[in-house]
Amino acid sequence: MHRELEIAYLGIEVPDPTTLSPFFGEVIGLVPGEAGAPGSLTWRNDNKAQRLIVQPGPANDAVFVGIEAAGQAAFDRACKRLHDVGYELVEGTESDAAQRRVGRLVHVATPWGTRVELVVGLAEATTPFESSLFPGGFLTDGVGFGHVVFVTTAFDESHRFLTEGLGFAQSDWIEMQIAEGIELEVRFYHCNARHHTVALAHAPFELPQKLHHVMVETNERDDVGAAFDRAWDSGLEIPMGLGRHDNDRMFSFYVKSPAGFLVEVGYGARTITEPWSDNRRYDAMSAWGHKPLRVA
Ligand SMILES: [Fe+2]
């Protein structure tokens, strides 16, 4: 399908970025990225200079997500759409753009509270991506870093931001009862062939973290299995063991990071084709699996 936008990078803030290095580097198996903002550590999963930015600070959450436009025209269209529906765009400084390794950056506050940085021209790394932990590499070409799922009480406003502001389209949604009288609703949004680049979960009340999880997608199914073994050996919580989602059909598992949010490592999701005619309700998260394996 036509690609206009994709995730460039995700910004995480924790008091000490080095505390997440064993997790991202050895458990998940990302590769150190190139230098960006002072005091930050960066990680990559492809040939781009940086895909995950861990900066020092008190938030203990995702604090920004970079959305990359496919070119200057796509960038201008996205800016105009956001502006036209009433969102205030702030032009980033040259220093902002340099730290993010992009050509240009504008940022905008989102209804769910994680700043979106609309960018163009994310820099290539000076060396090709290579990882002994992911010999097959990651699926990012034309679909971006991965996907991110945020939890919000501002569900309808966030939906409007993504669809009317950024021009994402809804892929499908899940409504299911997770406990007696408690409904969970999650909406999934695409902006390229990836089934969803952003999803929103409707929170009944304000939760300590906005980021529920970030997903990276491998090119080889066995690389998910090897990552699962590393997660198991790490002793970290595995709130969702291996399984296959019902809607995007991804084979994956979820491990809890030391900062609290989850990381999903997956393979083989279905892709979006145009015209998309499968925007429908699902009543289950998974076709099989994704059971809590080890939780505190
Ligand atoms: Fe996911």
Coordinates of C-alpha atoms and ligand atoms in Angstrom, one line a residue:
M1 CA 0.0 0.0 0.0
H2 CA 1.0 3.6 -0.3
R3 CA 3.4 4.6 2.3
E4 CA 3.2 8.1 3.7
L5 CA 4.4 7.8 7.3
E6 CA 6.1 5.3 9.6
I7 CA 7.7 5.2 13.1
A8 CA 11.2 6.7 13.0
Y9 CA 12.0 6.2 16.6
L10 CA 10.7 5.9 20.2
G11 CA 12.0 8.0 23.1
I12 CA 12.0 6.4 26.6
E13 CA 12.9 8.4 29.7
V14 CA 14.3 6.7 32.9
P15 CA 16.4 8.1 35.7
D16 CA 19.5 6.2 34.6
P17 CA 19.5 5.1 30.9
T18 CA 22.3 2.5 31.6
T19 CA 19.9 0.5 33.7
L20 CA 18.1 -0.6 30.6
S21 CA 21.2 -1.5 28.6
P22 CA 21.4 -5.2 29.6
F23 CA 17.7 -5.5 28.8
F24 CA 17.7 -3.9 25.3
G25 CA 21.2 -5.2 24.4
E26 CA 21.3 -8.7 25.8
V27 CA 17.7 -9.8 26.5
I28 CA 15.9 -8.2 23.5
G29 CA 19.1 -8.1 21.4
L30 CA 19.1 -4.7 19.8
V31 CA 22.4 -3.1 18.7
P32 CA 23.8 0.1 20.1
G33 CA 22.9 3.1 18.0
E34 CA 24.9 6.2 17.2
A35 CA 25.3 9.2 19.4
G36 CA 22.3 11.5 19.6
A37 CA 21.3 13.7 22.5
P38 CA 23.8 14.2 25.3
G39 CA 23.3 11.7 28.2
S40 CA 21.1 9.5 26.1
L41 CA 21.8 5.9 25.0
T42 CA 20.5 4.8 21.6
W43 CA 19.6 1.4 20.0
R44 CA 19.0 0.3 16.5
N45 CA 17.3 -2.6 14.7
D46 CA 18.3 -1.8 11.2
N47 CA 20.5 0.5 9.1
K48 CA 19.2 3.7 10.7
A49 CA 21.4 5.6 13.1
Q50 CA 19.0 5.3 16.0
R51 CA 15.6 3.8 16.6
L52 CA 15.2 3.7 20.3
I53 CA 16.4 6.7 22.4
V54 CA 16.8 6.3 26.2
Q55 CA 17.2 9.6 27.9
P56 CA 17.8 10.5 31.5
G57 CA 14.8 11.9 33.4
P58 CA 12.0 11.2 35.9
A59 CA 9.2 10.1 33.6
N60 CA 9.9 6.3 33.6
D61 CA 7.8 6.1 30.4
A62 CA 7.8 6.8 26.7
V63 CA 8.1 10.6 26.3
F64 CA 8.2 11.1 22.5
V65 CA 7.6 9.1 19.4
G66 CA 9.1 10.1 16.0
I67 CA 6.9 9.7 13.0
E68 CA 8.8 10.0 9.7
A69 CA 7.2 11.3 6.6
A70 CA 8.3 9.6 3.3
G71 CA 9.4 12.9 1.9
Q72 CA 9.0 16.6 2.1
A73 CA 5.6 16.6 0.4
A74 CA 4.3 14.0 2.8
F75 CA 5.8 16.0 5.7
D76 CA 4.0 19.1 4.5
R77 CA 0.7 17.3 4.1
A78 CA 0.9 15.9 7.6
C79 CA 1.7 19.3 9.1
K80 CA -1.2 20.9 7.2
R81 CA -3.6 18.2 8.4
L82 CA -2.6 18.6 12.0
H83 CA -2.8 22.3 11.8
D84 CA -6.2 22.3 10.0
V85 CA -7.8 20.2 12.8
G86 CA -6.4 22.5 15.4
Y87 CA -3.2 21.0 16.7
E88 CA -0.4 23.4 17.5
L89 CA 2.9 22.5 15.7
V90 CA 6.1 23.7 17.2
E91 CA 9.2 23.9 14.9
G92 CA 12.1 22.0 16.4
T93 CA 15.5 23.8 16.6
E94 CA 18.5 22.8 14.6
S95 CA 19.9 21.2 17.7
D96 CA 16.7 19.1 18.1
A97 CA 17.0 17.9 14.6
A98 CA 20.7 17.1 15.0
Q99 CA 20.1 15.2 18.2
R100 CA 17.4 13.1 16.6
R101 CA 19.6 12.6 13.5
V102 CA 16.8 13.9 11.2
G103 CA 16.7 16.6 8.5
R104 CA 13.7 18.5 10.0
L105 CA 11.4 18.1 13.0
V106 CA 8.2 19.6 14.3
H107 CA 6.6 18.5 17.5
V108 CA 3.0 18.4 18.7
A109 CA 1.4 17.5 22.0
T110 CA -1.0 14.5 21.8
P111 CA -4.2 13.9 23.7
W112 CA -2.7 10.8 25.4
G113 CA 0.4 12.9 26.5
T114 CA 3.3 11.4 24.6
R115 CA 4.8 14.1 22.3
V116 CA 4.8 13.2 18.6
E117 CA 7.8 14.5 16.6
L118 CA 7.0 14.6 12.9
V119 CA 10.3 14.3 11.1
V120 CA 11.8 13.8 7.7
G121 CA 15.2 12.4 6.7
L122 CA 16.2 10.0 9.5
A123 CA 19.9 9.4 9.1
E124 CA 21.5 6.1 8.0
A125 CA 24.0 4.6 10.3
T126 CA 27.6 4.6 9.2
T127 CA 27.8 0.8 9.5
P128 CA 25.3 -1.8 8.2
F129 CA 23.1 -3.5 10.8
E130 CA 24.4 -6.8 12.0
S131 CA 23.3 -8.8 15.1
S132 CA 24.3 -12.3 16.1
L133 CA 21.1 -12.5 18.2
F134 CA 18.9 -11.6 15.2
P135 CA 20.7 -13.2 12.2
G136 CA 17.6 -12.6 10.0
G137 CA 17.3 -8.9 11.0
F138 CA 14.1 -6.9 11.5
L139 CA 11.3 -6.0 9.2
T140 CA 11.5 -2.2 9.0
D141 CA 11.7 -1.3 5.3
G142 CA 8.8 0.9 4.4
V143 CA 7.0 0.1 7.7
G144 CA 9.3 1.8 10.3
F145 CA 10.8 0.8 13.6
G146 CA 7.9 -1.3 14.8
H147 CA 4.6 -0.5 16.6
V148 CA 3.7 1.2 19.8
V149 CA 0.6 0.8 22.0
F150 CA -0.5 3.5 24.4
V151 CA -3.0 3.4 27.2
T152 CA -5.2 6.5 27.6
T153 CA -8.3 7.8 29.2
A154 CA -8.5 10.4 26.4
F155 CA -9.6 7.6 24.0
D156 CA -11.8 9.5 21.5
E157 CA -9.6 12.6 21.4
S158 CA -6.5 10.4 20.7
H159 CA -8.5 8.6 18.0
R160 CA -9.2 11.9 16.4
F161 CA -5.5 13.0 16.6
L162 CA -4.4 9.8 14.8
T163 CA -7.1 9.7 12.2
E164 CA -8.0 13.3 11.4
G165 CA -4.6 14.8 12.5
L166 CA -2.0 12.4 11.3
G167 CA -4.2 10.7 8.7
F168 CA -3.8 7.2 10.0
A169 CA -6.7 4.7 9.2
Q170 CA -8.2 2.3 11.7
S171 CA -7.3 -1.3 10.9
D172 CA -9.7 -3.0 13.3
W173 CA -10.5 -3.0 17.0
I174 CA -10.9 -5.4 20.0
E175 CA -13.6 -5.3 22.5
M176 CA -13.5 -8.0 25.1
Q177 CA -14.5 -8.6 28.7
I178 CA -11.3 -9.1 30.7
A179 CA -13.1 -9.6 34.1
E180 CA -16.6 -9.5 35.3
G181 CA -18.0 -6.2 34.2
I182 CA -14.7 -4.9 32.9
E183 CA -14.5 -4.2 29.2
L184 CA -11.2 -3.7 27.3
E185 CA -11.2 -1.8 24.1
V186 CA -8.2 -1.4 21.9
R187 CA -8.1 0.3 18.5
F188 CA -5.4 -0.3 15.9
Y189 CA -4.2 2.2 13.3
H190 CA -2.1 1.9 10.2
C191 CA -0.2 4.4 8.1
N192 CA 1.7 1.9 5.8
A193 CA 1.6 -1.8 5.2
R194 CA 2.2 -2.7 8.9
H195 CA -1.1 -3.8 10.4
H196 CA -0.8 -1.2 13.1
T197 CA 1.9 1.4 13.8
V198 CA 0.0 2.8 16.8
A199 CA -2.7 1.2 18.9
L200 CA -4.7 2.8 21.7
A201 CA -6.1 1.0 24.7
H202 CA -8.9 2.6 26.6
A203 CA -7.9 3.0 30.3
P204 CA -10.7 3.3 32.8
F205 CA -8.5 5.6 34.9
E206 CA -5.1 7.3 34.7
L207 CA -2.3 4.7 34.8
P208 CA 1.4 5.3 35.8
Q209 CA 2.7 4.6 32.3
K210 CA 1.3 5.6 28.9
L211 CA 3.4 3.2 27.0
H212 CA 2.0 -0.4 27.2
H213 CA 4.4 -1.9 24.8
V214 CA 6.7 -1.4 21.9
M215 CA 7.0 -4.2 19.2
V216 CA 9.8 -5.2 16.9
E217 CA 9.2 -7.6 14.1
T218 CA 11.8 -10.1 13.0
N219 CA 12.3 -11.5 9.5
E220 CA 12.8 -15.0 10.8
R221 CA 10.4 -17.0 13.0
D222 CA 13.3 -18.7 14.8
D223 CA 14.7 -15.4 16.0
V224 CA 11.5 -14.9 18.1
G225 CA 12.1 -18.3 19.7
A226 CA 15.7 -17.4 20.5
A227 CA 14.6 -14.1 22.0
F228 CA 12.0 -15.9 24.0
D229 CA 14.7 -18.2 25.4
R230 CA 16.8 -15.1 26.4
A231 CA 13.8 -13.5 28.1
W232 CA 13.1 -16.8 29.9
D233 CA 16.7 -17.1 31.1
S234 CA 16.7 -13.4 32.3
G235 CA 14.2 -14.1 35.0
L236 CA 12.1 -11.1 33.9
E237 CA 8.4 -11.2 34.0
I238 CA 6.8 -12.7 30.9
P239 CA 3.2 -11.4 31.1
M240 CA 2.3 -13.0 27.7
G241 CA 4.2 -16.1 26.5
L242 CA 4.3 -17.2 22.9
G243 CA 1.1 -16.9 21.1
R244 CA -0.6 -15.6 18.0
H245 CA -2.8 -12.5 17.9
D246 CA -6.2 -12.8 16.4
N247 CA -6.3 -9.5 14.5
D248 CA -2.8 -8.9 13.1
R249 CA -2.0 -12.7 13.3
M250 CA 1.4 -12.0 14.7
F251 CA 3.4 -14.8 16.4
S252 CA 5.0 -13.2 19.4
F253 CA 5.7 -12.9 23.1
Y254 CA 5.9 -10.0 25.6
V255 CA 8.6 -9.5 28.2
K256 CA 8.4 -6.8 30.9
S257 CA 11.3 -4.4 30.9
P258 CA 12.9 -3.3 34.1
A259 CA 11.1 0.1 33.6
G260 CA 7.7 -1.5 33.6
F261 CA 6.5 -1.2 30.0
L262 CA 6.5 -4.4 27.8
V263 CA 8.5 -5.3 24.7
E264 CA 6.8 -7.6 22.1
V265 CA 9.1 -9.5 19.8
G266 CA 7.0 -10.9 16.9
Y267 CA 7.1 -12.4 13.4
G268 CA 4.8 -12.9 10.5
A269 CA 2.0 -10.3 11.0
R270 CA -0.5 -9.8 8.2
T271 CA -0.1 -6.7 6.2
I272 CA -2.5 -3.9 5.1
T273 CA -3.6 -4.0 1.5
E274 CA -5.7 -1.3 -0.2
P275 CA -8.6 -0.9 -0.3
W276 CA -8.7 -2.1 3.4
S277 CA -12.1 -3.7 4.0
D278 CA -11.4 -5.6 7.2
N279 CA -11.9 -2.9 9.8
R280 CA -14.0 -5.0 12.2
R281 CA -14.4 -5.9 15.8
Y282 CA -12.5 -8.8 17.4
D283 CA -13.6 -10.3 20.7
A284 CA -10.3 -11.9 21.7
M285 CA -6.7 -10.7 21.9
S286 CA -5.2 -14.0 20.6
A287 CA -6.1 -17.0 18.5
W288 CA -4.0 -19.1 20.9
G289 CA -1.3 -18.6 23.6
H290 CA -0.1 -15.3 25.0
K291 CA -0.8 -16.7 28.5
P292 CA 0.9 -15.2 31.5
L293 CA 3.9 -17.3 32.0
R294 CA 5.8 -15.6 34.8
V295 CA 4.4 -12.6 36.6
A296 CA 5.3 -11.1 40.0
Ligands
FE1 FE 1.7 -5.4 19.8

